[in-house]
XYZ file of C-alpha atoms in Angstrom:
136
model
C 0.000 0.000 0.000
C 2.736 2.451 0.969
C 4.776 1.626 -2.133
C 1.693 2.185 -4.296
C 1.149 5.584 -2.704
C 4.803 6.489 -3.287
C 4.577 5.434 -6.936
C 1.468 7.554 -7.418
C 3.111 10.503 -5.675
C 6.167 10.226 -7.918
C 4.012 10.000 -11.009
C 1.820 12.903 -10.007
C 4.385 14.909 -8.052
C 3.314 18.278 -9.468
C -0.337 17.677 -8.686
C 0.488 16.440 -5.175
C 2.760 19.451 -4.532
C 0.140 21.839 -5.943
C -2.503 20.314 -3.661
C -0.163 20.625 -0.663
C 0.673 24.270 -1.408
C -2.957 24.943 -2.240
C -4.050 23.454 1.058
C -1.854 25.852 2.968
C -2.951 28.758 0.765
C -6.570 27.736 1.303
C -6.102 27.865 5.064
C -4.579 31.342 4.696
C -7.399 32.511 2.407
C -10.227 30.886 4.379
C -8.824 31.932 7.723
C -8.626 35.511 6.539
C -12.239 35.429 5.317
C -13.587 33.875 8.510
C -11.640 36.185 10.832
C -12.594 39.350 8.940
C -16.283 38.412 8.608
C -16.749 36.987 12.109
C -15.009 39.998 13.666
C -17.424 42.174 11.651
C -14.494 44.005 10.098
C -15.867 43.639 6.576
C -18.335 41.761 4.389
C -17.469 38.532 2.549
C -16.416 40.022 -0.810
C -13.670 42.328 0.558
C -12.650 39.555 2.955
C -12.130 37.239 -0.012
C -10.017 39.890 -1.736
C -7.739 40.205 1.307
C -7.544 36.425 1.659
C -6.738 36.078 -2.011
C -3.761 38.430 -1.909
C -2.274 36.876 1.207
C -2.594 33.392 -0.283
C -1.324 34.599 -3.678
C 2.082 35.732 -2.480
C 2.573 32.528 -0.512
C 1.399 30.396 -3.452
C 3.715 32.005 -5.976
C 6.869 31.354 -4.013
C 5.836 27.901 -2.791
C 4.649 26.713 -6.214
C 7.738 28.120 -7.907
C 9.985 26.054 -5.670
C 7.950 22.975 -4.717
C 5.537 22.340 -7.566
C 7.172 23.582 -10.749
C 10.802 23.740 -9.578
C 11.525 27.080 -11.219
C 13.208 30.136 -9.796
C 10.910 33.015 -8.921
C 11.149 36.050 -11.205
C 9.180 39.251 -11.667
C 8.317 38.255 -15.242
C 6.899 34.929 -14.091
C 5.122 36.570 -11.156
C 3.291 38.865 -13.585
C 1.960 35.765 -15.369
C 1.163 34.147 -12.026
C -0.723 37.245 -10.926
C -2.638 37.433 -14.226
C -3.742 33.811 -13.880
C -4.524 34.417 -10.227
C -6.649 37.444 -11.119
C -8.756 35.209 -13.360
C -9.211 32.994 -10.320
C -9.955 36.066 -8.191
C -12.670 37.059 -10.660
C -14.223 33.646 -10.168
C -13.856 33.997 -6.390
C -15.505 37.421 -6.305
C -18.301 36.340 -8.633
C -19.141 33.250 -6.600
C -18.934 35.133 -3.311
C -21.126 37.937 -4.666
C -23.613 35.385 -5.980
C -23.867 33.743 -2.565
C -24.283 37.136 -0.908
C -26.934 38.260 -3.422
C -28.857 35.016 -2.937
C -28.822 35.534 0.817
C -26.850 32.351 1.415
C -24.523 31.959 4.377
C -21.065 33.219 3.442
C -19.603 29.730 3.946
C -21.679 28.510 0.976
C -19.862 31.044 -1.198
C -16.556 29.965 0.292
C -17.364 26.317 -0.478
C -18.163 27.176 -4.112
C -14.853 29.022 -4.398
C -12.898 26.136 -2.901
C -14.631 23.581 -5.137
C -13.836 25.299 -8.450
C -10.714 27.415 -8.080
C -7.903 24.890 -7.552
C -8.424 22.819 -10.728
C -8.665 25.903 -12.925
C -5.598 27.416 -11.267
C -3.445 24.300 -11.714
C -4.216 23.972 -15.413
C -3.596 27.657 -16.113
C -0.412 27.872 -14.041
C 0.991 24.728 -15.662
C 0.179 25.900 -19.199
C 0.757 29.655 -18.845
C 2.801 30.678 -15.817
C 5.277 27.823 -15.540
C 5.244 26.521 -19.113
C 8.720 25.542 -20.188
C 9.782 26.371 -23.741
C 10.122 23.351 -26.026
C 13.658 21.968 -26.328
C 15.695 23.184 -29.260
C 15.931 20.653 -32.073
């Protein structure tokens, strides 16, 4: 069983690393949302924006090193931020939808957490951290 798990982890190392980094980023994002909303410091949409930016900086550096094994650079961060802003748009839209529908803010948070990671991985792998093809 353990050897099977290791083989799967080796085969899907990037996905496993992305999930690990994403889990930590999710705790940062979610924790920020919950603290800001429960302390009545803001409403869910601005809380998600703050949580997003905190998680974004962590995610860029951690995914650069752990997931995609590339050195951080400003040029790459601009791509990372652009992809992340697409994800932020999704986050804001889903949070605003939940708020407009009168749903508990945790429903909006659950929708964000259910859709954002898969989209982010695909876009970061194909846009942000895409390696140029080898020279022939």
